[in-house]
mmCIF file of C-alpha atoms in Angstrom:
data_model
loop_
_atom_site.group_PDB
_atom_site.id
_atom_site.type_symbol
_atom_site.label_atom_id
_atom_site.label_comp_id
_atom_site.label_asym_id
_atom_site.label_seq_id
_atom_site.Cartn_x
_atom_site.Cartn_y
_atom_site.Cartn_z
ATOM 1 C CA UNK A 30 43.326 97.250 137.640
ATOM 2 C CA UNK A 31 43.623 95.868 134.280
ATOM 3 C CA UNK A 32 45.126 97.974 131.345
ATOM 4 C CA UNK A 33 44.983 97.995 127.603
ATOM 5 C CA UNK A 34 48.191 98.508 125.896
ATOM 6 C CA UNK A 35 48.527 99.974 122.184
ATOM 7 C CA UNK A 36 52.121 100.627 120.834
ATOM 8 C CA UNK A 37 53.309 103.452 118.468
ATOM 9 C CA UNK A 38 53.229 103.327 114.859
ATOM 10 C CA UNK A 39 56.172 101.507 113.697
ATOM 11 C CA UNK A 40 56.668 99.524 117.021
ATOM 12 C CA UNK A 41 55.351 96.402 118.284
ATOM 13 C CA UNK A 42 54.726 94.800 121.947
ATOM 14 C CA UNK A 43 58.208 94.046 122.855
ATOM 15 C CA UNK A 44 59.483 97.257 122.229
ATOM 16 C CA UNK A 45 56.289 99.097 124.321
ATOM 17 C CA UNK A 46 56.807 96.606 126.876
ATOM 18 C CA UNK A 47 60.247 98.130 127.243
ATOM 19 C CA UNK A 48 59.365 101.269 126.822
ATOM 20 C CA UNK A 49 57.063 100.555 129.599
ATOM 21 C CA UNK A 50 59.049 98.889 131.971
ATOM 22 C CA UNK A 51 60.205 101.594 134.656
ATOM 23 C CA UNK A 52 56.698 103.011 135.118
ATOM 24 C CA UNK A 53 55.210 99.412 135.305
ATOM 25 C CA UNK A 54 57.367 98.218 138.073
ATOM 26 C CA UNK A 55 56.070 101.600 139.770
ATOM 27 C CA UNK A 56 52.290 99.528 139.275
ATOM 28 C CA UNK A 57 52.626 95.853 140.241
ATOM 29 C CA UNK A 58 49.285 95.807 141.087
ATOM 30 C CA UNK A 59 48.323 96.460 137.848
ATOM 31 C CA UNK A 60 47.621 94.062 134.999
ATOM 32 C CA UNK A 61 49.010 95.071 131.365
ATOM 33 C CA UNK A 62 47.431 93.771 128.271
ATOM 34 C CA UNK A 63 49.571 94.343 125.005
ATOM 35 C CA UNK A 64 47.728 94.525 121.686
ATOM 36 C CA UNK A 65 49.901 94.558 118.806
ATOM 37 C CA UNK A 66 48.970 95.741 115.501
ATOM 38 C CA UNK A 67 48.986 94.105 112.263
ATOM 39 C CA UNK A 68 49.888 96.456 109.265
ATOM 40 C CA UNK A 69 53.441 95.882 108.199
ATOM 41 C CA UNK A 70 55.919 98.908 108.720
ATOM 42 C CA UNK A 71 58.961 99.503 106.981
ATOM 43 C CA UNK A 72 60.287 102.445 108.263
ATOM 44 C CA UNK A 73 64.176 102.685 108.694
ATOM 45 C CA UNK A 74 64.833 103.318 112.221
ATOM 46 C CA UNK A 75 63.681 106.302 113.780
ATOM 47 C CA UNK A 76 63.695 105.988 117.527
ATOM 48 C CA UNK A 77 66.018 104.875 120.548
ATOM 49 C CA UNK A 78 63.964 101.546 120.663
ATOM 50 C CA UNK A 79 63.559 100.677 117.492
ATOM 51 C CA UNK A 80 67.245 101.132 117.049
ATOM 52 C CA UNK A 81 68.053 98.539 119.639
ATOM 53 C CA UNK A 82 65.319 96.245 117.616
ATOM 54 C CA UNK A 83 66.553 96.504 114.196
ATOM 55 C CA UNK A 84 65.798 93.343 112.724
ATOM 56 C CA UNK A 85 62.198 93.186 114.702
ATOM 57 C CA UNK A 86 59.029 93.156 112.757
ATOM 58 C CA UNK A 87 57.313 96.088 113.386
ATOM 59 C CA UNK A 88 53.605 97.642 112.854
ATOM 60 C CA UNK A 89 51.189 100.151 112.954
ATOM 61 C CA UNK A 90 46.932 99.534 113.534
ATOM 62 C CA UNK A 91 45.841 101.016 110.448
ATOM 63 C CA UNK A 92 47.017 102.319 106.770
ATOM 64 C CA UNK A 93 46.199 106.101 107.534
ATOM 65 C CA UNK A 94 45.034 106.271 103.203
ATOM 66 C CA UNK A 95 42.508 103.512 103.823
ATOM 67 C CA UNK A 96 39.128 103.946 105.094
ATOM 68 C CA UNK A 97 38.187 100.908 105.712
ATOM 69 C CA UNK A 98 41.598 99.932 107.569
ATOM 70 C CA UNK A 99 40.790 102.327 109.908
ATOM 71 C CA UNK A 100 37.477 101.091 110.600
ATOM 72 C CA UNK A 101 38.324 97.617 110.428
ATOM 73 C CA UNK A 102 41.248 98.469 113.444
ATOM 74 C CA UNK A 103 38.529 100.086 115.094
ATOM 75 C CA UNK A 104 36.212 97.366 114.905
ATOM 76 C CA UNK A 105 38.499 94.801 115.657
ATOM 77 C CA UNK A 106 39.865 96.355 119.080
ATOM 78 C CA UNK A 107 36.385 96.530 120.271
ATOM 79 C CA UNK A 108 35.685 93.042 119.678
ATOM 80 C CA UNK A 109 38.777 92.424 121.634
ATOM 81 C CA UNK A 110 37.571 94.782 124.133
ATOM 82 C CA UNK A 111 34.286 92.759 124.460
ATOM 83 C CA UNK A 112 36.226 89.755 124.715
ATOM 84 C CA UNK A 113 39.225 90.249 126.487
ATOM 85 C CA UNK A 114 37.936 92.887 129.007
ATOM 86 C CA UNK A 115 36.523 94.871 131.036
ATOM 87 C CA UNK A 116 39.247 96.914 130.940
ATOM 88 C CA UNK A 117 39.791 99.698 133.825
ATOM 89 C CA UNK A 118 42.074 101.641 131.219
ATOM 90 C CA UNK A 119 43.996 102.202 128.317
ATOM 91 C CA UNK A 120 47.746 102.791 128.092
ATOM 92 C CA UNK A 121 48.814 104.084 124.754
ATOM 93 C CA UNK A 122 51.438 106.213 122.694
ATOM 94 C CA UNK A 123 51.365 108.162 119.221
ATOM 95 C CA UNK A 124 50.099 106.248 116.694
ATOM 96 C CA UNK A 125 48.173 104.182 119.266
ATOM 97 C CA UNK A 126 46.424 107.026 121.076
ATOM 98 C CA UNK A 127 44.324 108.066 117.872
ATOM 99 C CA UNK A 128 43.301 104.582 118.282
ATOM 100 C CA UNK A 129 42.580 105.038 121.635
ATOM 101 C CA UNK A 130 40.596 108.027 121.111
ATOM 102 C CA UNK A 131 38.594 106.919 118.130
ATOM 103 C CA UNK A 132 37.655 103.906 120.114
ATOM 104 C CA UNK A 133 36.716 106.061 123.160
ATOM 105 C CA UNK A 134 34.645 108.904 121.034
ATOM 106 C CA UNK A 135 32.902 106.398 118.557
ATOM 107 C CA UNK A 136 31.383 104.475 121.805
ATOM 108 C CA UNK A 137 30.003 108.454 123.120
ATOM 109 C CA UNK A 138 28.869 109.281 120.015
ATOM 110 C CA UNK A 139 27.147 105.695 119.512
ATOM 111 C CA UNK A 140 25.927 105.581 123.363
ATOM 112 C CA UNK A 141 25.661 109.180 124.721
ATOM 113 C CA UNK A 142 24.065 107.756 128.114
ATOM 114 C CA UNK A 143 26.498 104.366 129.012
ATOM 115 C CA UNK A 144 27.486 104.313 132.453
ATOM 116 C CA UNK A 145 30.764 104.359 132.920
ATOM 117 C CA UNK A 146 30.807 100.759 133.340
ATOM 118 C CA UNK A 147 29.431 99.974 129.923
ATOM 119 C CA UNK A 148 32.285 102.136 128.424
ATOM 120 C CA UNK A 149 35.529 100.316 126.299
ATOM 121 C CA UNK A 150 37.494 102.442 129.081
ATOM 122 C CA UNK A 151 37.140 104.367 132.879
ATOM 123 C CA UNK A 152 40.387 106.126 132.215
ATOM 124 C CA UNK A 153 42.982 106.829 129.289
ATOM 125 C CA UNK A 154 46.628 107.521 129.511
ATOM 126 C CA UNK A 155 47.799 109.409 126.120
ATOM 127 C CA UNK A 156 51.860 109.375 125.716
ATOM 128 C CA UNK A 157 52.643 111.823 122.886
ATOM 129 C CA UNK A 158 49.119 111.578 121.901
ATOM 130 C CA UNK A 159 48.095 111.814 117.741
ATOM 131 C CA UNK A 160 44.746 113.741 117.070
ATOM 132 C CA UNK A 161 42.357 110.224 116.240
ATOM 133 C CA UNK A 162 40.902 110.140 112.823
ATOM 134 C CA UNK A 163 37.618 110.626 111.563
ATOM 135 C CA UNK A 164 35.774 108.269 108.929
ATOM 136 C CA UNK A 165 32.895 108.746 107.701
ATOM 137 C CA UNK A 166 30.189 107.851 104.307
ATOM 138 C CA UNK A 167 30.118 110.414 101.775
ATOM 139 C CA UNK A 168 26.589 112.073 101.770
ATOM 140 C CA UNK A 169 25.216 114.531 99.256
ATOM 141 C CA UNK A 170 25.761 117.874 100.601
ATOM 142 C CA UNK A 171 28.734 116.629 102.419
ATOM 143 C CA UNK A 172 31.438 118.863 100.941
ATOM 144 C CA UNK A 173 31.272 122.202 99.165
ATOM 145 C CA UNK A 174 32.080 122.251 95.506
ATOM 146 C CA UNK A 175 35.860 123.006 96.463
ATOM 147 C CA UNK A 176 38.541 120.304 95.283
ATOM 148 C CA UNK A 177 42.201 120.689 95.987
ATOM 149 C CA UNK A 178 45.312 119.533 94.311
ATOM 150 C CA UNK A 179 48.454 118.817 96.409
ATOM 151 C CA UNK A 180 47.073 120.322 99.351
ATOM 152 C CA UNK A 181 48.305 120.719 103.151
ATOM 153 C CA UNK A 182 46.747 117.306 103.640
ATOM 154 C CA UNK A 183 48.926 115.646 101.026
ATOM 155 C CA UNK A 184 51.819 117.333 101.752
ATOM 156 C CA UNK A 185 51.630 116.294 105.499
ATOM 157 C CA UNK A 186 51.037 112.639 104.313
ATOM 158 C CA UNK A 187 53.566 112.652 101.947
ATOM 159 C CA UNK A 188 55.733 113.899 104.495
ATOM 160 C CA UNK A 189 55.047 111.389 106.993
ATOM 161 C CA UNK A 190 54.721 107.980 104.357
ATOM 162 C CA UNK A 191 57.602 109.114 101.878
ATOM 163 C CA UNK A 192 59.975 110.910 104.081
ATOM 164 C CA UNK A 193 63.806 109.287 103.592
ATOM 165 C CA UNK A 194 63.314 107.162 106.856
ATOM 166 C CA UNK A 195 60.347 105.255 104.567
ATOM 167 C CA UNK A 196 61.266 105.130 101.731
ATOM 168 C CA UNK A 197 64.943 103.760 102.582
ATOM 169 C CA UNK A 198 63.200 100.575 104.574
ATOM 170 C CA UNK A 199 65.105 99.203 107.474
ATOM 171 C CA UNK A 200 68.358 97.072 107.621
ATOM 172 C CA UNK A 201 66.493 94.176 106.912
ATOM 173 C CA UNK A 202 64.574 94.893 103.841
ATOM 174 C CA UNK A 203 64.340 91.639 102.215
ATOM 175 C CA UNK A 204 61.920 90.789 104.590
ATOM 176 C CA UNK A 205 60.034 93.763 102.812
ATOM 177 C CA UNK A 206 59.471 92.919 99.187
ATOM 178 C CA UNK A 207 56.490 94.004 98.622
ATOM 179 C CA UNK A 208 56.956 97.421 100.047
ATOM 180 C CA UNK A 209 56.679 100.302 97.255
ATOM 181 C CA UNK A 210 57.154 103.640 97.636
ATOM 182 C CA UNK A 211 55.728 104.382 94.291
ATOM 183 C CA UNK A 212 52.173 102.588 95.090
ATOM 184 C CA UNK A 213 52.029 105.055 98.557
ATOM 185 C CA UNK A 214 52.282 108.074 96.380
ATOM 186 C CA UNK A 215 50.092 106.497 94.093
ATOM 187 C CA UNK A 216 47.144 105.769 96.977
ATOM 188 C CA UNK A 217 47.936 109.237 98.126
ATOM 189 C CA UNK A 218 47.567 110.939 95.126
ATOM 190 C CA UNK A 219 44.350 108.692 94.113
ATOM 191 C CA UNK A 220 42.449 110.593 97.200
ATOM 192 C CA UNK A 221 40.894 114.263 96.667
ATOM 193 C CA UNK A 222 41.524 116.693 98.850
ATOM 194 C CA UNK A 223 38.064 118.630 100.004
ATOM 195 C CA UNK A 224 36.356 120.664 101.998
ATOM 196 C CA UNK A 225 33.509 120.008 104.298
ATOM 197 C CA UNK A 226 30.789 122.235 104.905
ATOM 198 C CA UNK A 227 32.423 122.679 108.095
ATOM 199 C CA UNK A 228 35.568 124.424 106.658
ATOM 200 C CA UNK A 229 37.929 121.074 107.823
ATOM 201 C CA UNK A 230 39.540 119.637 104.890
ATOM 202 C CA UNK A 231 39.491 115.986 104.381
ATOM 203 C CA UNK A 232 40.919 113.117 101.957
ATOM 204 C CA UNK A 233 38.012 111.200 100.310
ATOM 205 C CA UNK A 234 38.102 108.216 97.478
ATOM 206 C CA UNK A 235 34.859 108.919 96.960
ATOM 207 C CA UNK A 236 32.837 106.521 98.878
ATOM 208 C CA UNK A 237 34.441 107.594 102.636
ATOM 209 C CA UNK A 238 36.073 110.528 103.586
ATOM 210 C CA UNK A 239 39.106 110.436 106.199
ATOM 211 C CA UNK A 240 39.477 113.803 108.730
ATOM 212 C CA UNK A 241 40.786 114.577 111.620
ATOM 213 C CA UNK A 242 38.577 115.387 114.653
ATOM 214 C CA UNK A 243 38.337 119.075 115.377
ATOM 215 C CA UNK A 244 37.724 120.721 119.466
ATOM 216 C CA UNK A 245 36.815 123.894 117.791
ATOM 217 C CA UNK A 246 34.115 121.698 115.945
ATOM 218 C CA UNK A 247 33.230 119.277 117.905
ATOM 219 C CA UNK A 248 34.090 119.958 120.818
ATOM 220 C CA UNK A 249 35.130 118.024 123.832
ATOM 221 C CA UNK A 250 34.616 114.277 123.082
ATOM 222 C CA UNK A 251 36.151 112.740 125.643
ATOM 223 C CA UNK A 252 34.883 113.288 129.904
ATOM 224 C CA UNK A 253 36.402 110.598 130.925
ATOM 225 C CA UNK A 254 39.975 110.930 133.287
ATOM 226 C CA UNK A 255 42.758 111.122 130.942
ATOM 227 C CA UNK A 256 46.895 112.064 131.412
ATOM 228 C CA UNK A 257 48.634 113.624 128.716
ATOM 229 C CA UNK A 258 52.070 112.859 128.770
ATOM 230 C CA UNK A 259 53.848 115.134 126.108
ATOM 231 C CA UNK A 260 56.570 117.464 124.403
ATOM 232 C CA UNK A 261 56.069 120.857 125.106
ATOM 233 C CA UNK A 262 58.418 122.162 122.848
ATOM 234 C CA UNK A 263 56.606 120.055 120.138
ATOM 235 C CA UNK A 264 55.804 122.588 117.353
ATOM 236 C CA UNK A 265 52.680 119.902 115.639
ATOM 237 C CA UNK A 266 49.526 120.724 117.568
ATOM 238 C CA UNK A 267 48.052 117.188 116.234
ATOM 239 C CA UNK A 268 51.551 115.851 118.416
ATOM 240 C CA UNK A 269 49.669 115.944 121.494
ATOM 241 C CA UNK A 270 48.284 119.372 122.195
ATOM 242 C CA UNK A 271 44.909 119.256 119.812
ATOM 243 C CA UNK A 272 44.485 115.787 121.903
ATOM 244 C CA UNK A 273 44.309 117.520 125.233
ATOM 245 C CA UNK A 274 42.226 119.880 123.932
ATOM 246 C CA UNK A 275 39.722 117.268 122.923
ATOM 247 C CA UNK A 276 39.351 115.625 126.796
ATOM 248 C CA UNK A 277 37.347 117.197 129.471
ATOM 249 C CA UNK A 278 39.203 119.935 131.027
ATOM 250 C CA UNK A 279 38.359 119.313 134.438
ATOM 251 C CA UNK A 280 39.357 115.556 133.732
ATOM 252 C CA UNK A 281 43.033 115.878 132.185
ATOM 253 C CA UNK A 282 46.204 116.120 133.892
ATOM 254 C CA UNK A 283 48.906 116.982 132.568
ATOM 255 C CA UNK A 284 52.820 115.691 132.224
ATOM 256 C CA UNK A 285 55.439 117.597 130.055
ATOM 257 C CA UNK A 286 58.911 115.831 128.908
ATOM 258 C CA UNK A 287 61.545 117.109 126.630
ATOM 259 C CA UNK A 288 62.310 113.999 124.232
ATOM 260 C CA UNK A 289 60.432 115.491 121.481
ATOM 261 C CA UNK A 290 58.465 112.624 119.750
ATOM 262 C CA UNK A 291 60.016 109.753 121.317
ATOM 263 C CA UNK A 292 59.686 108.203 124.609
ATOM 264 C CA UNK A 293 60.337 110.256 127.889
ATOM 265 C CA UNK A 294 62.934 108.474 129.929
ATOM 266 C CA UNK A 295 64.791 108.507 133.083
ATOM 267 C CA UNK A 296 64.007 107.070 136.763
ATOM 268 C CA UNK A 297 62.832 109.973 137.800
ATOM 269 C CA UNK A 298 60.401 110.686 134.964
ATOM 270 C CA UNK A 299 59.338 107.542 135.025
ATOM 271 C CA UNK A 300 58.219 107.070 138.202
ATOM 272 C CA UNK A 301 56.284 110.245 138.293
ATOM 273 C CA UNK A 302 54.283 109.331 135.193
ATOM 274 C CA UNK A 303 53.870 105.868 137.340
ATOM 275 C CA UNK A 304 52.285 108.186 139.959
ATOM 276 C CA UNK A 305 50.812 110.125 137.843
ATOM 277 C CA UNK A 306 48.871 107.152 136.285
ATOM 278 C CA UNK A 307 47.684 105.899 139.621
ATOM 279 C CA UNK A 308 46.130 108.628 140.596
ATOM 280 C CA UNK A 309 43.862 109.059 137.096
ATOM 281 C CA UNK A 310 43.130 105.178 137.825
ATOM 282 C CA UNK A 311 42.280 106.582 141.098
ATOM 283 C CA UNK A 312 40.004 109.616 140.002
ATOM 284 C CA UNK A 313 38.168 106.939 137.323
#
């Protein structure tokens, strides 16, 4: 059983791998492929991990403001799929899950009648999982006329790419130079805010537009096993709820922990998610 591995935003193999470790001693008969991602991130230290990695590198797959960093992550994993695999599965957590999902949905919107062999995936395991992002070409007739300034969009990005944590940079920030908190807000504010003809709202710099996908919209897009390991008391329905909603009902199993947006933890929890992921591997 061989499993894709994609890391959180602001993380990096090492500290997935330990994240991981409980609930893959659980599986030794599985195989775990770690993917890293490649976009610098500067973010002081926000989690148990990547306090006990403070002077490690860490990434994220994508710049969230770019269009065609989000395609280009998306492209590039499913060259590595095609090389690297078949996989069985995909193991993945926050920031990684939209990933995951965007990889998953883009092959079922592209091929609507693969076998489940011919699919990137048979099964998907979603730890705190992000609602996956949406890019698309700007079309006439796309958007109504309706343009908003410093909308809920903005303010949620601004929120999560200039909060303190960000815009502080970790311990080791002369490894960061480059990194500008004034050129964020400055991509940030560069995109409009608008409305498709939907009613969603999304961020467009005029040649792409970037949204989020939508179950009341579109529907279920993935019908392929998944677990959804998540906060409960998480308050942000894109923080793992909205993903469950987008998965086949019938597929998705469910696991709830109480570490909010970091990584559950314990023996106990940890080998039940192990369980828990052998037996979606099993329904695959």
């Amino acid at each position: 059983m061989k499993i894709l591995c994609l890391h959180g935003r602001g993380s990096n193999n090492e500290i997935f791998q330990l994240q991981t470790a409980a609930f893959r001693a659980e599986l030794e008969d599985f195989e775990f492929e770690y993917v890293q991602g490649t976009v610098p991130h500067t973010e002081g230290n926000w989690s148990l991990y990547t306090t006990a990695f403070p002077k490690a590198p860490l990434y994220g797959y994508y710049d969230p403001l770019r269009p065609s960093s989000i395609q280009q992550a998306e492209d590039d994993l499913i060259q590595l799929i095609k090389e690297n695999g078949p996989f069985d599965g995909v193991l993945s957590y926050s920031g990684g899950t939209a990933l995951a999902a965007q990889i998953i949905i883009r092959n079922a919107l592209e091929n609507p009648f693969s076998l489940p062999d011919e699919r990137p995936f048979r099964f998907a395991v979603f730890i705190n999982g992000v609602t996956p992002l949406k890019v698309f070409p700007i079309e006439e007739g796309t958007f109504t006329e309706m343009t908003m300034e410093n909308s809920a969009l903005v303010k949620e990005a601004s929120s999560l790419l200039l909060r303190d944590s960000a815009t502080r940079v970790r311990k080791n920030k002369n490894e960061f130079e480059d990194y500008d908190p004034a050129a964020i807000k400055a991509e940030l504010m560069a995109l409009e805010t608008k409305t498709l003809t939907d009613g969603r709202l999304c961020l467009s710099d005029g040649k792409y537009g970037i949204t989020r996908y939508d179950s009341g919209i579109d529907g279920i897009l993935m019908d392929i096993p998944t677990l959804h390991v998540r906060c409960a008391e998480e308050e942000d329905f894109h923080h793992g709820l909205h993903m469950t909603q987008l998965c086949e009902p019938d597929q998705s199993t469910e696991y709830h922990h109480h570490n909010g947006e970091d990584f559950p933890r314990g023996h106990a929890e940890m080998k039940k998610i192990a369980q828990l992921i052998r037996e979606t591997a099993e329904r695959a």
